[in-house]
């Protein structure tokens, strides 16, 4: 397996995913991939690892500059409601959260999201309890929290289908090993793999730990060797 460079990369690894050729199953996979991607970006953005702009989605992060020549409102045009921002700016700034506190918040949101979307009769993965324990333990640090979030993220992506209409999670019966040629499968594996690289780059997880998580959570599910896995994903 190769060492991680500046871009971070858990050596050679490969990923497959669930899918059938039916349109309904493809929609399930698209929903699953979108949900996992949104979550991982939200977690990393919350700890300033990178922003949604890294995928070209800047949203309303930056205020639109005023065009040259635009008239400024006269004092007579101002309303009392316009002064609200002045009161807010006069308030003391909220204390900045530590890295651990940010990850604890992300963990809480992630756990609540999964538990609220499990379909009737569907059990949560054991990784959710491991994350709760890490979040609630005074002995945990940011590296353990990041690791547990990553493990749960992988299991959510690998174990469940997401109903495109309701958002509910149900256990999948998708045959990953026999469907590696499906684009949605490769996309989800690639995203989860890259997320691990980002954690390495932020020094929230070490290389050997990442290799172990990726091997068990992703590569083993494809039936590929680490070298074949990297080739499959284009590395």
PDB file of C-alpha atoms in Angstrom:
ATOM      1  CA  UNK A   1       0.000   0.000   0.000  1.00  0.00           C
ATOM      2  CA  UNK A   2       1.201   3.505  -0.768  1.00  0.00           C
ATOM      3  CA  UNK A   3       1.924   6.214   1.729  1.00  0.00           C
ATOM      4  CA  UNK A   4      -0.243   9.274   1.954  1.00  0.00           C
ATOM      5  CA  UNK A   5       1.061  12.439   0.346  1.00  0.00           C
ATOM      6  CA  UNK A   6      -0.112  15.983   0.917  1.00  0.00           C
ATOM      7  CA  UNK A   7      -3.461  15.200  -0.580  1.00  0.00           C
ATOM      8  CA  UNK A   8      -3.819  12.348   1.873  1.00  0.00           C
ATOM      9  CA  UNK A   9      -4.565   8.908   0.614  1.00  0.00           C
ATOM     10  CA  UNK A  10      -5.107   5.677   2.508  1.00  0.00           C
ATOM     11  CA  UNK A  11      -2.955   3.546   0.270  1.00  0.00           C
ATOM     12  CA  UNK A  12      -4.523   1.271  -2.237  1.00  0.00           C
ATOM     13  CA  UNK A  13      -8.156   0.539  -1.614  1.00  0.00           C
ATOM     14  CA  UNK A  14     -11.266  -0.364  -3.634  1.00  0.00           C
ATOM     15  CA  UNK A  15     -14.999   0.022  -3.169  1.00  0.00           C
ATOM     16  CA  UNK A  16     -18.244  -1.442  -4.616  1.00  0.00           C
ATOM     17  CA  UNK A  17     -21.823  -0.810  -3.701  1.00  0.00           C
ATOM     18  CA  UNK A  18     -25.364  -1.988  -3.878  1.00  0.00           C
ATOM     19  CA  UNK A  19     -27.535  -1.589  -6.896  1.00  0.00           C
ATOM     20  CA  UNK A  20     -29.719  -3.210  -9.468  1.00  0.00           C
ATOM     21  CA  UNK A  21     -30.492  -2.084 -12.964  1.00  0.00           C
ATOM     22  CA  UNK A  22     -34.015  -0.979 -12.047  1.00  0.00           C
ATOM     23  CA  UNK A  23     -34.748   2.745 -12.068  1.00  0.00           C
ATOM     24  CA  UNK A  24     -36.067   2.559  -8.518  1.00  0.00           C
ATOM     25  CA  UNK A  25     -32.843   1.048  -7.186  1.00  0.00           C
ATOM     26  CA  UNK A  26     -30.785   3.638  -8.996  1.00  0.00           C
ATOM     27  CA  UNK A  27     -32.810   6.370  -7.334  1.00  0.00           C
ATOM     28  CA  UNK A  28     -32.184   4.746  -3.960  1.00  0.00           C
ATOM     29  CA  UNK A  29     -28.451   4.767  -4.596  1.00  0.00           C
ATOM     30  CA  UNK A  30     -28.465   8.358  -5.759  1.00  0.00           C
ATOM     31  CA  UNK A  31     -30.351   9.359  -2.620  1.00  0.00           C
ATOM     32  CA  UNK A  32     -27.932   7.406  -0.452  1.00  0.00           C
ATOM     33  CA  UNK A  33     -24.866   8.927  -2.094  1.00  0.00           C
ATOM     34  CA  UNK A  34     -26.282  12.446  -1.855  1.00  0.00           C
ATOM     35  CA  UNK A  35     -27.094  11.989   1.826  1.00  0.00           C
ATOM     36  CA  UNK A  36     -23.665  10.611   2.709  1.00  0.00           C
ATOM     37  CA  UNK A  37     -21.934  13.320   0.694  1.00  0.00           C
ATOM     38  CA  UNK A  38     -23.970  16.081   2.324  1.00  0.00           C
ATOM     39  CA  UNK A  39     -23.239  14.733   5.774  1.00  0.00           C
ATOM     40  CA  UNK A  40     -19.514  14.327   5.267  1.00  0.00           C
ATOM     41  CA  UNK A  41     -19.173  17.839   3.853  1.00  0.00           C
ATOM     42  CA  UNK A  42     -21.178  19.235   6.757  1.00  0.00           C
ATOM     43  CA  UNK A  43     -18.958  17.498   9.307  1.00  0.00           C
ATOM     44  CA  UNK A  44     -15.730  18.616   7.686  1.00  0.00           C
ATOM     45  CA  UNK A  45     -17.060  22.118   7.117  1.00  0.00           C
ATOM     46  CA  UNK A  46     -17.975  22.358  10.792  1.00  0.00           C
ATOM     47  CA  UNK A  47     -14.336  21.783  11.719  1.00  0.00           C
ATOM     48  CA  UNK A  48     -12.982  23.985   8.923  1.00  0.00           C
ATOM     49  CA  UNK A  49     -11.471  21.020   7.097  1.00  0.00           C
ATOM     50  CA  UNK A  50     -12.889  22.354   3.894  1.00  0.00           C
ATOM     51  CA  UNK A  51     -16.047  24.161   2.868  1.00  0.00           C
ATOM     52  CA  UNK A  52     -18.806  23.244   0.459  1.00  0.00           C
ATOM     53  CA  UNK A  53     -16.971  25.514  -1.947  1.00  0.00           C
ATOM     54  CA  UNK A  54     -14.539  22.650  -2.505  1.00  0.00           C
ATOM     55  CA  UNK A  55     -17.280  21.146  -4.661  1.00  0.00           C
ATOM     56  CA  UNK A  56     -18.160  24.441  -6.233  1.00  0.00           C
ATOM     57  CA  UNK A  57     -21.120  25.157  -3.945  1.00  0.00           C
ATOM     58  CA  UNK A  58     -20.406  28.506  -2.378  1.00  0.00           C
ATOM     59  CA  UNK A  59     -24.021  29.202  -1.541  1.00  0.00           C
ATOM     60  CA  UNK A  60     -24.492  32.448   0.345  1.00  0.00           C
ATOM     61  CA  UNK A  61     -21.144  32.288   2.080  1.00  0.00           C
ATOM     62  CA  UNK A  62     -20.012  35.577   0.572  1.00  0.00           C
ATOM     63  CA  UNK A  63     -22.076  38.746   0.482  1.00  0.00           C
ATOM     64  CA  UNK A  64     -22.776  40.196  -2.920  1.00  0.00           C
ATOM     65  CA  UNK A  65     -20.710  43.363  -3.444  1.00  0.00           C
ATOM     66  CA  UNK A  66     -22.597  46.602  -3.927  1.00  0.00           C
ATOM     67  CA  UNK A  67     -22.575  47.770  -7.508  1.00  0.00           C
ATOM     68  CA  UNK A  68     -20.745  50.979  -8.295  1.00  0.00           C
ATOM     69  CA  UNK A  69     -23.053  53.944  -8.334  1.00  0.00           C
ATOM     70  CA  UNK A  70     -25.711  52.295  -6.209  1.00  0.00           C
ATOM     71  CA  UNK A  71     -27.361  54.997  -4.093  1.00  0.00           C
ATOM     72  CA  UNK A  72     -26.913  54.697  -0.368  1.00  0.00           C
ATOM     73  CA  UNK A  73     -30.101  54.914   1.684  1.00  0.00           C
ATOM     74  CA  UNK A  74     -30.655  58.354   3.138  1.00  0.00           C
ATOM     75  CA  UNK A  75     -31.059  58.700   6.903  1.00  0.00           C
ATOM     76  CA  UNK A  76     -34.735  59.479   6.361  1.00  0.00           C
ATOM     77  CA  UNK A  77     -35.205  56.161   4.583  1.00  0.00           C
ATOM     78  CA  UNK A  78     -33.901  54.125   7.491  1.00  0.00           C
ATOM     79  CA  UNK A  79     -36.371  52.226   9.643  1.00  0.00           C
ATOM     80  CA  UNK A  80     -36.112  51.042  13.216  1.00  0.00           C
ATOM     81  CA  UNK A  81     -35.921  47.461  11.909  1.00  0.00           C
ATOM     82  CA  UNK A  82     -32.709  48.422  10.131  1.00  0.00           C
ATOM     83  CA  UNK A  83     -31.057  48.928  13.494  1.00  0.00           C
ATOM     84  CA  UNK A  84     -31.469  45.326  14.578  1.00  0.00           C
ATOM     85  CA  UNK A  85     -28.057  44.363  13.280  1.00  0.00           C
ATOM     86  CA  UNK A  86     -26.485  47.081  15.415  1.00  0.00           C
ATOM     87  CA  UNK A  87     -27.799  45.468  18.565  1.00  0.00           C
ATOM     88  CA  UNK A  88     -26.537  42.077  17.432  1.00  0.00           C
ATOM     89  CA  UNK A  89     -23.079  43.443  16.702  1.00  0.00           C
ATOM     90  CA  UNK A  90     -22.966  45.009  20.150  1.00  0.00           C
ATOM     91  CA  UNK A  91     -23.518  41.657  21.817  1.00  0.00           C
ATOM     92  CA  UNK A  92     -20.414  39.804  22.989  1.00  0.00           C
ATOM     93  CA  UNK A  93     -19.150  37.216  20.520  1.00  0.00           C
ATOM     94  CA  UNK A  94     -19.917  33.594  21.304  1.00  0.00           C
ATOM     95  CA  UNK A  95     -16.890  31.649  22.480  1.00  0.00           C
ATOM     96  CA  UNK A  96     -15.356  29.643  19.663  1.00  0.00           C
ATOM     97  CA  UNK A  97     -15.828  25.902  20.008  1.00  0.00           C
ATOM     98  CA  UNK A  98     -12.835  23.636  20.267  1.00  0.00           C
ATOM     99  CA  UNK A  99     -12.234  20.956  17.647  1.00  0.00           C
ATOM    100  CA  UNK A 100     -13.573  18.324  20.045  1.00  0.00           C
ATOM    101  CA  UNK A 101     -16.709  20.344  20.756  1.00  0.00           C
ATOM    102  CA  UNK A 102     -17.380  20.813  17.054  1.00  0.00           C
ATOM    103  CA  UNK A 103     -17.045  17.080  16.478  1.00  0.00           C
ATOM    104  CA  UNK A 104     -19.301  16.348  19.432  1.00  0.00           C
ATOM    105  CA  UNK A 105     -21.963  18.571  17.899  1.00  0.00           C
ATOM    106  CA  UNK A 106     -21.541  16.879  14.523  1.00  0.00           C
ATOM    107  CA  UNK A 107     -21.829  13.479  16.194  1.00  0.00           C
ATOM    108  CA  UNK A 108     -25.056  14.473  17.940  1.00  0.00           C
ATOM    109  CA  UNK A 109     -26.597  15.717  14.697  1.00  0.00           C
ATOM    110  CA  UNK A 110     -25.479  12.603  12.811  1.00  0.00           C
ATOM    111  CA  UNK A 111     -26.863  10.216  15.442  1.00  0.00           C
ATOM    112  CA  UNK A 112     -30.194  12.021  15.634  1.00  0.00           C
ATOM    113  CA  UNK A 113     -30.508  12.050  11.849  1.00  0.00           C
ATOM    114  CA  UNK A 114     -29.992   8.305  11.515  1.00  0.00           C
ATOM    115  CA  UNK A 115     -32.236   7.364  14.436  1.00  0.00           C
ATOM    116  CA  UNK A 116     -35.051   9.583  13.189  1.00  0.00           C
ATOM    117  CA  UNK A 117     -34.954   8.080   9.696  1.00  0.00           C
ATOM    118  CA  UNK A 118     -34.790   4.375  10.449  1.00  0.00           C
ATOM    119  CA  UNK A 119     -37.827   2.634   8.959  1.00  0.00           C
ATOM    120  CA  UNK A 120     -40.089   0.664  11.284  1.00  0.00           C
ATOM    121  CA  UNK A 121     -38.384  -2.498  12.492  1.00  0.00           C
ATOM    122  CA  UNK A 122     -34.960  -1.486  11.171  1.00  0.00           C
ATOM    123  CA  UNK A 123     -32.138  -1.565  13.710  1.00  0.00           C
ATOM    124  CA  UNK A 124     -29.387   1.013  13.954  1.00  0.00           C
ATOM    125  CA  UNK A 125     -25.845  -0.203  13.226  1.00  0.00           C
ATOM    126  CA  UNK A 126     -23.674  -0.963  16.282  1.00  0.00           C
ATOM    127  CA  UNK A 127     -21.361   1.850  15.217  1.00  0.00           C
ATOM    128  CA  UNK A 128     -23.987   4.333  16.412  1.00  0.00           C
ATOM    129  CA  UNK A 129     -23.516   3.171  19.996  1.00  0.00           C
ATOM    130  CA  UNK A 130     -19.752   3.385  19.604  1.00  0.00           C
ATOM    131  CA  UNK A 131     -20.115   7.000  18.480  1.00  0.00           C
ATOM    132  CA  UNK A 132     -22.419   7.820  21.390  1.00  0.00           C
ATOM    133  CA  UNK A 133     -19.893   6.372  23.804  1.00  0.00           C
ATOM    134  CA  UNK A 134     -17.063   8.390  22.270  1.00  0.00           C
ATOM    135  CA  UNK A 135     -19.153  11.560  22.327  1.00  0.00           C
ATOM    136  CA  UNK A 136     -20.185  11.145  25.963  1.00  0.00           C
ATOM    137  CA  UNK A 137     -16.877   9.976  27.383  1.00  0.00           C
ATOM    138  CA  UNK A 138     -14.703  12.651  29.037  1.00  0.00           C
ATOM    139  CA  UNK A 139     -11.669  10.620  27.995  1.00  0.00           C
ATOM    140  CA  UNK A 140     -12.373  10.845  24.259  1.00  0.00           C
ATOM    141  CA  UNK A 141     -10.436  13.190  22.026  1.00  0.00           C
ATOM    142  CA  UNK A 142     -11.088  14.641  18.589  1.00  0.00           C
ATOM    143  CA  UNK A 143      -9.293  11.778  16.839  1.00  0.00           C
ATOM    144  CA  UNK A 144     -11.527   9.137  18.390  1.00  0.00           C
ATOM    145  CA  UNK A 145     -14.631  11.163  17.575  1.00  0.00           C
ATOM    146  CA  UNK A 146     -13.539  11.641  13.960  1.00  0.00           C
ATOM    147  CA  UNK A 147     -12.827   7.923  13.669  1.00  0.00           C
ATOM    148  CA  UNK A 148     -16.220   6.900  15.071  1.00  0.00           C
ATOM    149  CA  UNK A 149     -18.028   9.352  12.788  1.00  0.00           C
ATOM    150  CA  UNK A 150     -16.160   7.951   9.792  1.00  0.00           C
ATOM    151  CA  UNK A 151     -16.975   4.361  10.740  1.00  0.00           C
ATOM    152  CA  UNK A 152     -20.669   5.160  11.135  1.00  0.00           C
ATOM    153  CA  UNK A 153     -20.717   7.093   7.872  1.00  0.00           C
ATOM    154  CA  UNK A 154     -19.365   4.068   6.022  1.00  0.00           C
ATOM    155  CA  UNK A 155     -21.828   1.671   7.621  1.00  0.00           C
ATOM    156  CA  UNK A 156     -24.761   3.919   6.842  1.00  0.00           C
ATOM    157  CA  UNK A 157     -23.695   4.009   3.206  1.00  0.00           C
ATOM    158  CA  UNK A 158     -23.066   0.285   2.966  1.00  0.00           C
ATOM    159  CA  UNK A 159     -25.960  -1.157   4.985  1.00  0.00           C
ATOM    160  CA  UNK A 160     -28.967   0.963   4.103  1.00  0.00           C
ATOM    161  CA  UNK A 161     -31.050   2.088   1.188  1.00  0.00           C
ATOM    162  CA  UNK A 162     -32.623   5.534   1.408  1.00  0.00           C
ATOM    163  CA  UNK A 163     -36.174   5.895   0.171  1.00  0.00           C
ATOM    164  CA  UNK A 164     -36.093   8.708  -2.377  1.00  0.00           C
ATOM    165  CA  UNK A 165     -39.565   9.908  -1.340  1.00  0.00           C
ATOM    166  CA  UNK A 166     -39.569   9.561   2.452  1.00  0.00           C
ATOM    167  CA  UNK A 167     -35.861   9.575   3.271  1.00  0.00           C
ATOM    168  CA  UNK A 168     -36.353   6.511   5.456  1.00  0.00           C
ATOM    169  CA  UNK A 169     -33.521   4.023   5.883  1.00  0.00           C
ATOM    170  CA  UNK A 170     -34.073   0.334   5.221  1.00  0.00           C
ATOM    171  CA  UNK A 171     -31.574  -2.520   5.127  1.00  0.00           C
ATOM    172  CA  UNK A 172     -30.251  -3.137   1.639  1.00  0.00           C
ATOM    173  CA  UNK A 173     -30.016  -6.463  -0.119  1.00  0.00           C
ATOM    174  CA  UNK A 174     -27.767  -5.082  -2.812  1.00  0.00           C
ATOM    175  CA  UNK A 175     -25.001  -7.346  -4.129  1.00  0.00           C
ATOM    176  CA  UNK A 176     -21.971  -5.065  -4.128  1.00  0.00           C
ATOM    177  CA  UNK A 177     -19.403  -7.483  -5.512  1.00  0.00           C
ATOM    178  CA  UNK A 178     -21.415  -8.177  -8.655  1.00  0.00           C
ATOM    179  CA  UNK A 179     -22.289  -4.556  -9.361  1.00  0.00           C
ATOM    180  CA  UNK A 180     -18.991  -2.700  -9.283  1.00  0.00           C
ATOM    181  CA  UNK A 181     -19.549  -1.440 -12.822  1.00  0.00           C
ATOM    182  CA  UNK A 182     -22.492   0.728 -11.771  1.00  0.00           C
ATOM    183  CA  UNK A 183     -21.478   4.427 -11.675  1.00  0.00           C
ATOM    184  CA  UNK A 184     -23.442   5.180  -8.503  1.00  0.00           C
ATOM    185  CA  UNK A 185     -21.651   2.388  -6.686  1.00  0.00           C
ATOM    186  CA  UNK A 186     -18.220   3.688  -7.618  1.00  0.00           C
ATOM    187  CA  UNK A 187     -19.237   7.266  -6.783  1.00  0.00           C
ATOM    188  CA  UNK A 188     -20.269   6.397  -3.250  1.00  0.00           C
ATOM    189  CA  UNK A 189     -17.171   4.336  -2.553  1.00  0.00           C
ATOM    190  CA  UNK A 190     -14.972   7.062  -3.992  1.00  0.00           C
ATOM    191  CA  UNK A 191     -16.590   9.702  -1.826  1.00  0.00           C
ATOM    192  CA  UNK A 192     -16.199   7.687   1.368  1.00  0.00           C
ATOM    193  CA  UNK A 193     -12.602   6.920   0.469  1.00  0.00           C
ATOM    194  CA  UNK A 194     -11.804  10.585  -0.183  1.00  0.00           C
ATOM    195  CA  UNK A 195     -13.418  11.539   3.103  1.00  0.00           C
ATOM    196  CA  UNK A 196     -10.858   9.371   4.875  1.00  0.00           C
ATOM    197  CA  UNK A 197      -8.111  11.183   2.963  1.00  0.00           C
ATOM    198  CA  UNK A 198      -9.460  14.500   4.169  1.00  0.00           C
ATOM    199  CA  UNK A 199      -9.368  13.286   7.759  1.00  0.00           C
ATOM    200  CA  UNK A 200      -5.736  12.273   7.289  1.00  0.00           C
ATOM    201  CA  UNK A 201      -4.951  15.674   5.814  1.00  0.00           C
ATOM    202  CA  UNK A 202      -6.481  17.359   8.865  1.00  0.00           C
ATOM    203  CA  UNK A 203      -4.528  15.005  11.136  1.00  0.00           C
ATOM    204  CA  UNK A 204      -7.774  13.739  12.641  1.00  0.00           C
ATOM    205  CA  UNK A 205      -6.929  10.142  11.788  1.00  0.00           C
ATOM    206  CA  UNK A 206      -3.573   8.492  11.187  1.00  0.00           C
ATOM    207  CA  UNK A 207      -2.655   6.530   8.081  1.00  0.00           C
ATOM    208  CA  UNK A 208      -2.618   3.059   9.616  1.00  0.00           C
ATOM    209  CA  UNK A 209      -5.973   3.576  11.313  1.00  0.00           C
ATOM    210  CA  UNK A 210      -7.499   4.853   8.065  1.00  0.00           C
ATOM    211  CA  UNK A 211      -6.124   1.856   6.174  1.00  0.00           C
ATOM    212  CA  UNK A 212      -7.775  -0.496   8.639  1.00  0.00           C
ATOM    213  CA  UNK A 213     -11.148   1.257   8.438  1.00  0.00           C
ATOM    214  CA  UNK A 214     -11.103   1.399   4.645  1.00  0.00           C
ATOM    215  CA  UNK A 215      -9.998  -2.220   4.331  1.00  0.00           C
ATOM    216  CA  UNK A 216     -12.795  -3.508   6.549  1.00  0.00           C
ATOM    217  CA  UNK A 217     -15.542  -1.057   5.646  1.00  0.00           C
ATOM    218  CA  UNK A 218     -14.939  -0.613   1.945  1.00  0.00           C
ATOM    219  CA  UNK A 219     -12.362  -2.869   0.269  1.00  0.00           C
ATOM    220  CA  UNK A 220     -13.483  -6.149   1.811  1.00  0.00           C
ATOM    221  CA  UNK A 221     -17.016  -5.491   0.609  1.00  0.00           C
ATOM    222  CA  UNK A 222     -15.868  -5.295  -2.995  1.00  0.00           C
ATOM    223  CA  UNK A 223     -13.857  -8.504  -3.043  1.00  0.00           C
ATOM    224  CA  UNK A 224     -10.946  -6.586  -4.549  1.00  0.00           C
ATOM    225  CA  UNK A 225      -7.358  -6.407  -3.404  1.00  0.00           C
ATOM    226  CA  UNK A 226      -6.112  -3.009  -2.196  1.00  0.00           C
ATOM    227  CA  UNK A 227      -4.261  -2.590  -5.489  1.00  0.00           C
ATOM    228  CA  UNK A 228      -7.342  -3.486  -7.523  1.00  0.00           C
ATOM    229  CA  UNK A 229      -9.418  -1.164  -5.376  1.00  0.00           C
ATOM    230  CA  UNK A 230      -7.206   1.832  -6.132  1.00  0.00           C
ATOM    231  CA  UNK A 231      -7.216   0.960  -9.833  1.00  0.00           C
ATOM    232  CA  UNK A 232     -10.988   0.642  -9.790  1.00  0.00           C
ATOM    233  CA  UNK A 233     -11.299   4.144  -8.350  1.00  0.00           C
ATOM    234  CA  UNK A 234      -8.724   5.549 -10.741  1.00  0.00           C
ATOM    235  CA  UNK A 235      -5.777   6.034  -8.390  1.00  0.00           C
TER     236      UNK A 235
END
